[in-house]
Coordinates of C-alpha atoms and ligand atoms in Angstrom, one line a residue:
M1 CA 0.0 0.0 0.0
R2 CA 2.8 2.4 0.9
K3 CA 4.5 1.7 -2.4
Q4 CA 1.3 2.5 -4.3
I5 CA 0.8 5.7 -2.4
L6 CA 4.4 6.7 -2.9
Q7 CA 4.1 5.9 -6.7
I8 CA 1.0 8.2 -6.9
L9 CA 2.8 11.0 -5.0
I10 CA 5.8 10.6 -7.4
D11 CA 3.5 10.7 -10.5
H12 CA 2.1 13.9 -9.1
Q13 CA 5.4 15.4 -8.0
G14 CA 5.3 19.2 -8.3
N15 CA 1.5 19.2 -7.8
Y16 CA -0.9 18.4 -5.0
I17 CA -3.2 15.4 -4.9
S18 CA -6.1 15.2 -2.5
G19 CA -6.5 12.4 0.1
E20 CA -9.9 11.8 -1.5
E21 CA -8.4 11.1 -4.9
I22 CA -5.8 8.7 -3.5
S23 CA -8.4 6.9 -1.5
S24 CA -10.6 6.4 -4.5
Y25 CA -7.7 5.2 -6.6
L26 CA -6.7 2.6 -4.0
Q27 CA -10.1 1.9 -2.5
V28 CA -9.1 2.5 1.1
S29 CA -10.3 5.1 3.6
R30 CA -8.8 8.6 3.8
T31 CA -7.7 7.8 7.4
A32 CA -5.7 4.8 6.2
I33 CA -4.1 7.1 3.6
W34 CA -3.3 9.7 6.3
K35 CA -1.6 7.0 8.5
H36 CA 0.6 5.7 5.6
I37 CA 1.6 9.3 4.8
Q38 CA 2.6 9.8 8.4
S39 CA 4.8 6.7 8.3
L40 CA 6.4 7.8 5.0
K41 CA 7.2 11.1 6.7
E42 CA 8.8 9.2 9.6
E43 CA 11.0 7.4 7.0
G44 CA 12.4 10.7 5.7
Y45 CA 10.0 11.6 2.9
E46 CA 9.2 15.3 2.7
I47 CA 5.5 15.5 2.1
I48 CA 3.6 18.7 2.5
S49 CA -0.1 18.5 3.5
S50 CA -2.2 21.5 2.7
T51 CA -5.9 21.9 3.6
G52 CA -8.0 22.0 0.6
K53 CA -5.2 20.9 -1.8
G54 CA -4.0 17.6 -0.3
Y55 CA -0.5 16.1 -0.4
S56 CA 2.6 17.1 -2.3
L57 CA 5.9 15.2 -2.4
K58 CA 8.9 17.5 -2.0
G59 CA 11.8 15.2 -1.3
R60 CA 12.8 11.5 -1.1
P61 CA 15.5 10.1 1.1
D62 CA 18.5 8.5 -0.6
L63 CA 18.1 5.4 1.5
L64 CA 18.5 1.8 0.2
T65 CA 15.2 0.6 1.5
P66 CA 12.9 -2.0 -0.2
L67 CA 10.3 0.7 -0.7
E68 CA 12.7 3.2 -2.5
I69 CA 14.4 0.5 -4.6
K70 CA 11.2 -1.2 -5.7
T71 CA 9.2 2.0 -6.5
G72 CA 9.6 2.5 -10.2
L73 CA 12.0 -0.5 -10.7
K74 CA 11.5 -1.7 -14.3
T75 CA 12.9 -5.2 -14.1
K76 CA 11.4 -8.7 -14.2
I77 CA 13.9 -10.6 -12.1
M78 CA 16.9 -8.4 -10.9
G79 CA 16.1 -6.9 -7.5
Q80 CA 12.5 -8.3 -7.4
K81 CA 13.5 -10.0 -4.2
L82 CA 15.8 -7.9 -2.0
F83 CA 17.5 -7.9 1.4
C84 CA 18.5 -4.4 2.7
Y85 CA 20.7 -3.8 5.7
T86 CA 22.1 -0.7 7.4
S87 CA 25.5 -2.2 8.3
V88 CA 27.0 -5.6 7.4
G89 CA 30.4 -7.3 7.2
S90 CA 30.1 -8.1 3.5
T91 CA 27.1 -8.2 1.2
N92 CA 28.8 -11.1 -0.7
E93 CA 28.9 -13.2 2.5
I94 CA 25.2 -12.6 3.2
A95 CA 24.3 -13.3 -0.5
K96 CA 26.2 -16.7 -0.3
K97 CA 24.1 -17.7 2.7
K98 CA 20.9 -16.6 1.0
A99 CA 21.9 -18.6 -2.2
L100 CA 22.6 -21.7 -0.1
A101 CA 19.2 -21.2 1.6
G102 CA 17.6 -21.4 -1.9
E103 CA 16.8 -17.7 -2.7
P104 CA 16.1 -17.3 -6.4
E105 CA 18.1 -15.9 -9.2
G106 CA 18.0 -12.1 -9.3
S107 CA 17.7 -11.7 -5.5
I108 CA 20.0 -8.9 -4.2
V109 CA 21.7 -8.0 -1.0
V110 CA 22.4 -4.3 -0.4
A111 CA 23.8 -2.4 2.6
E112 CA 24.4 1.2 3.5
E113 CA 27.9 0.3 4.7
Q114 CA 30.2 -2.7 4.9
V115 CA 32.6 -3.0 7.8
E116 CA 34.5 -6.0 6.2
G117 CA 34.1 -5.3 2.5
K118 CA 36.1 -7.8 0.5
G119 CA 38.2 -7.4 -2.7
R120 CA 39.7 -10.3 -4.7
L121 CA 42.4 -12.6 -3.2
A122 CA 41.4 -11.7 0.4
R123 CA 42.0 -8.0 -0.1
W124 CA 39.9 -5.3 1.6
W125 CA 37.3 -3.0 0.1
D126 CA 36.6 0.4 1.7
S127 CA 32.8 0.7 1.9
P128 CA 31.5 3.8 3.8
T129 CA 27.8 4.9 3.8
S130 CA 28.3 7.2 0.7
G131 CA 28.8 4.3 -1.8
L132 CA 26.7 1.6 -3.4
W133 CA 27.5 -2.0 -2.2
V134 CA 25.4 -4.7 -3.7
S135 CA 25.5 -8.4 -4.4
L136 CA 23.4 -10.3 -6.9
I137 CA 22.5 -14.0 -6.8
L138 CA 22.7 -15.7 -10.3
R139 CA 21.9 -19.3 -11.2
P140 CA 23.0 -19.6 -14.8
Q141 CA 22.9 -23.0 -16.5
I142 CA 26.5 -22.9 -17.6
D143 CA 29.6 -25.1 -16.8
P144 CA 31.8 -24.0 -13.9
Y145 CA 34.7 -23.1 -16.2
Q146 CA 32.5 -20.5 -17.9
A147 CA 31.9 -18.6 -14.6
P148 CA 34.5 -16.0 -15.4
H149 CA 32.2 -14.9 -18.3
L150 CA 30.0 -13.4 -15.6
T151 CA 32.7 -10.9 -14.7
F152 CA 32.6 -9.7 -18.3
V153 CA 28.8 -9.6 -18.2
S154 CA 29.0 -7.6 -15.0
A155 CA 31.7 -5.1 -16.2
V156 CA 29.7 -4.4 -19.4
A157 CA 26.4 -4.0 -17.4
V158 CA 27.9 -1.7 -14.8
C159 CA 29.8 0.3 -17.3
Q160 CA 26.7 0.9 -19.4
A161 CA 24.7 1.8 -16.3
L162 CA 27.3 4.3 -15.1
R163 CA 27.6 5.9 -18.5
R164 CA 23.8 6.1 -18.9
F165 CA 23.3 7.4 -15.4
T166 CA 26.1 10.0 -15.3
G167 CA 27.2 10.6 -18.9
L168 CA 30.8 10.1 -17.7
K169 CA 33.0 8.0 -20.0
V170 CA 33.7 5.1 -17.7
M171 CA 36.0 2.4 -19.0
I172 CA 36.7 -1.3 -18.1
K173 CA 40.1 -2.6 -17.0
W174 CA 40.6 -6.4 -17.2
P175 CA 39.4 -8.3 -15.2
N176 CA 37.2 -6.5 -12.7
D177 CA 37.8 -2.7 -12.5
L178 CA 35.9 0.2 -13.8
L179 CA 37.9 3.3 -14.2
Y180 CA 37.3 7.0 -14.8
Q181 CA 40.3 8.8 -16.2
G182 CA 42.6 6.0 -15.0
K183 CA 41.3 5.9 -11.4
K184 CA 39.2 3.1 -9.8
L185 CA 35.5 3.9 -9.6
C186 CA 34.1 0.4 -9.1
G187 CA 35.3 -3.1 -8.3
I188 CA 33.5 -6.4 -9.0
L189 CA 34.0 -9.6 -7.1
T190 CA 32.7 -12.8 -8.7
E191 CA 32.3 -15.8 -6.4
L192 CA 31.3 -19.3 -7.5
G193 CA 29.4 -22.0 -5.7
A194 CA 29.7 -25.1 -7.7
E195 CA 30.2 -28.9 -7.9
L196 CA 32.6 -30.4 -10.4
A197 CA 30.1 -30.1 -13.3
V198 CA 27.3 -27.9 -12.0
V199 CA 27.0 -24.3 -11.1
N200 CA 24.8 -23.9 -8.0
Y201 CA 25.1 -20.2 -7.8
I202 CA 27.3 -17.2 -8.7
I203 CA 27.5 -14.2 -6.5
I204 CA 28.3 -10.9 -8.2
G205 CA 29.5 -8.3 -5.7
I206 CA 29.6 -4.7 -7.1
G207 CA 31.1 -1.8 -5.2
I208 CA 30.6 1.6 -6.7
N209 CA 32.2 4.8 -5.1
V210 CA 29.3 7.3 -5.4
N211 CA 29.5 10.3 -3.1
Q212 CA 32.8 9.9 -1.3
Q213 CA 35.2 12.9 -1.5
V214 CA 38.9 12.6 -2.0
K215 CA 39.6 13.5 1.6
D216 CA 37.5 10.5 2.7
W217 CA 39.8 7.9 1.2
P218 CA 42.2 5.9 3.3
P219 CA 45.7 7.3 2.4
E220 CA 46.8 4.1 0.6
I221 CA 44.2 4.5 -2.1
R222 CA 43.8 8.3 -2.3
A223 CA 45.9 8.6 -5.4
K224 CA 44.2 5.7 -7.3
A225 CA 40.5 5.8 -6.3
T226 CA 37.7 8.1 -7.5
S227 CA 34.0 8.4 -7.1
L228 CA 31.1 9.7 -9.2
A229 CA 31.0 12.9 -7.0
A230 CA 34.8 13.5 -7.3
A231 CA 34.6 12.9 -11.0
S232 CA 31.5 15.1 -11.7
G233 CA 31.5 17.7 -8.9
K234 CA 28.0 16.7 -7.7
N235 CA 26.3 14.2 -5.5
W236 CA 24.2 11.4 -7.0
R237 CA 21.1 9.4 -5.6
R238 CA 22.3 5.9 -5.0
V239 CA 18.8 4.5 -5.2
D240 CA 18.4 5.8 -8.8
L241 CA 21.8 4.4 -9.7
L242 CA 20.8 1.0 -8.3
Q243 CA 17.6 0.9 -10.4
V244 CA 19.5 1.8 -13.6
L245 CA 22.2 -0.8 -12.7
L246 CA 19.6 -3.6 -12.2
E247 CA 17.9 -2.7 -15.5
E248 CA 21.1 -2.8 -17.4
Y249 CA 22.2 -5.9 -15.7
E250 CA 19.0 -7.8 -16.6
Q251 CA 19.4 -6.8 -20.2
V252 CA 23.1 -7.7 -20.6
Y253 CA 22.6 -11.0 -18.6
Q254 CA 19.7 -12.0 -20.9
L255 CA 21.9 -11.2 -23.9
Y256 CA 24.6 -13.5 -22.5
L257 CA 22.1 -16.4 -21.9
M258 CA 20.7 -16.1 -25.4
Q259 CA 23.7 -15.3 -27.5
G260 CA 26.7 -16.4 -25.4
F261 CA 30.1 -15.0 -24.6
P262 CA 31.1 -13.7 -28.0
T263 CA 28.3 -11.1 -28.0
I264 CA 29.3 -9.9 -24.5
L265 CA 33.0 -9.9 -25.4
S266 CA 32.4 -7.6 -28.4
L267 CA 30.6 -5.1 -26.2
W268 CA 33.4 -5.4 -23.7
R269 CA 36.0 -4.7 -26.4
E270 CA 34.4 -1.3 -27.1
M271 CA 34.7 -0.2 -23.5
N272 CA 38.1 -1.6 -22.3
V273 CA 41.4 0.0 -21.8
T274 CA 43.5 -3.1 -21.4
L275 CA 43.7 -4.6 -24.9
G276 CA 46.4 -3.1 -27.0
A277 CA 48.2 -1.6 -24.0
E278 CA 51.7 -2.1 -22.6
V279 CA 51.1 -3.8 -19.2
V280 CA 53.0 -4.9 -16.1
V281 CA 51.8 -8.3 -14.8
T282 CA 52.1 -9.2 -11.1
S283 CA 51.6 -12.9 -10.4
R284 CA 52.3 -14.8 -7.2
E285 CA 55.7 -15.8 -8.5
E286 CA 57.0 -12.8 -10.5
T287 CA 56.5 -9.4 -12.1
Y288 CA 57.0 -8.8 -15.8
A289 CA 56.2 -6.4 -18.6
G290 CA 54.3 -7.3 -21.8
F291 CA 51.7 -6.4 -24.3
A292 CA 48.0 -7.2 -23.8
E293 CA 47.0 -8.9 -27.1
D294 CA 43.6 -10.5 -26.7
I295 CA 40.9 -12.3 -24.5
D296 CA 40.3 -16.0 -25.1
D297 CA 37.0 -18.0 -25.0
Y298 CA 37.4 -18.5 -21.2
G299 CA 37.9 -14.8 -20.4
C300 CA 41.7 -15.2 -19.9
L301 CA 43.9 -12.2 -20.9
L302 CA 46.6 -13.1 -23.4
V303 CA 49.8 -11.2 -22.7
R304 CA 52.9 -11.3 -25.0
R305 CA 56.0 -11.1 -22.9
E306 CA 58.9 -9.0 -24.1
T307 CA 60.7 -12.3 -24.6
G308 CA 58.0 -13.4 -27.1
E309 CA 56.1 -16.1 -25.1
L310 CA 52.3 -15.8 -24.8
E311 CA 50.9 -16.0 -21.3
S312 CA 47.3 -16.7 -20.4
L313 CA 46.2 -14.9 -17.3
I314 CA 43.2 -15.8 -15.1
A315 CA 43.2 -13.4 -12.2
E316 CA 46.6 -11.8 -11.9
D317 CA 47.0 -8.1 -11.3
V318 CA 47.7 -6.1 -14.5
S319 CA 48.6 -2.5 -14.3
L320 CA 48.7 -0.2 -17.3
Q321 CA 52.1 1.3 -18.2
K322 CA 50.6 4.6 -19.2
T323 CA 47.4 6.4 -17.9
Y324 CA 45.3 7.1 -20.9
N325 CA 42.9 9.9 -20.9
H326 CA 39.7 8.4 -22.4
E327 CA 37.9 11.7 -22.4
D328 CA 40.0 12.6 -25.6
Ligands
BT5_401 C1 37.8 -5.5 -6.2 O1 38.9 -6.2 -5.6 O2 37.9 -4.5 -6.9 C2 36.4 -6.1 -5.8 C3 35.7 -5.2 -4.9 C4 34.3 -5.7 -4.7 C5 33.5 -4.9 -3.7 C6 32.1 -5.3 -3.6 S1 31.1 -4.3 -2.6 C7 29.8 -5.4 -2.6 C8 30.4 -6.8 -2.4 N1 30.6 -7.1 -1.1 C9 31.9 -7.3 -0.8 O3 32.4 -7.6 0.3 N2 32.7 -7.0 -1.9 C10 31.8 -6.7 -3.0 P1 40.4 -5.9 -6.0 O4 40.6 -5.9 -7.5 O5 41.1 -7.0 -5.2 O6 40.7 -4.5 -5.4 C11 40.9 -4.3 -4.0 C12 41.9 -3.2 -3.8 O7 41.3 -2.0 -4.3 C13 42.3 -3.0 -2.4 O8 43.5 -3.8 -2.1 C14 42.7 -1.5 -2.3 O9 44.0 -1.2 -2.8 C15 41.7 -0.9 -3.4 N3 40.5 -0.4 -2.8 C16 39.9 -0.7 -1.6 N4 38.7 0.0 -1.5 C17 38.6 0.7 -2.6 C18 37.6 1.6 -3.0 N5 36.4 1.8 -2.3 N6 37.7 2.2 -4.2 C19 38.8 2.0 -4.9 N7 39.8 1.2 -4.6 C20 39.7 0.5 -3.4

């Protein structure tokens, strides 16, 4: 009921709508409408009530609540079931438990902050309340060796969402980073729950720096991280970004399921900064320079060493020799 009332107020934003009209749309009493309006106000919605005119919505909180996320969400599966928290260790850890408990594909876990946000290879992820930290549960019918494809699906979907939402020319760096002008704006963590031949679930953790300011960064990442606010000079509503993200994700994921990896890879090629670049590769054993030639069918990066051998990389760290300005 509150979602329907909120939707009506949003549809009439800038104008007033009377309690009588709302109650006749929804077939409930005006007193019931009044009570729902009071509880919306308590949640942070700015609603003006004027005698003779009715109600007018002046402002919505940027809170990651089910009501805010679902109102106006245009997806069929992504985010249709959601778990929202104020503070968690890691949304990926919660999503894993939900997946094991049988929650369906498209369920999401989102939190205002993470106190133990995770990066790849047991690294940390700084996750204060000004960012967007979300994990998606997927259950694709693919073989476990194809799971890295989902990192490509995710990078393309998030890149498209960020470009559509902000107009900024965000780029992808293999395997899991989204950059703006060479600085990290978003990281993706893909985790697989599988038996030898069957994928049970895949968790896609997406961390987007939204409204953090440069001074907010821990010193070790200050020079290499950025946020949408730092890049654009203004703050962004995380709820609206999440809705765009879920819509783009659903569309790119469907494309993958119907047309396979080659279609996603060709989209990825248009948005990436790694292929064709001189790179430095850091693996567990060594660090070496090379040239990033191509991506294979499994999503591995093919790097030609200066000595001529071709290496196939799965999850090593690759840094670009030069910082390219992709606004040019
Ligand atoms: C990643 O790892 O980039 C994957 C990050 C995934 C985060 C999401 S948030 C929702 C979900 N729940 C989780 O617990 N995780 C996922 P990696 O490529 O390993 O990068 C980690 C490195 O990036 C760290 O070692 C730092 O150097 C740097 N870093 C940490 N926090 C950052 C931030 N907020 N922005 C930019 N760089 C950061």
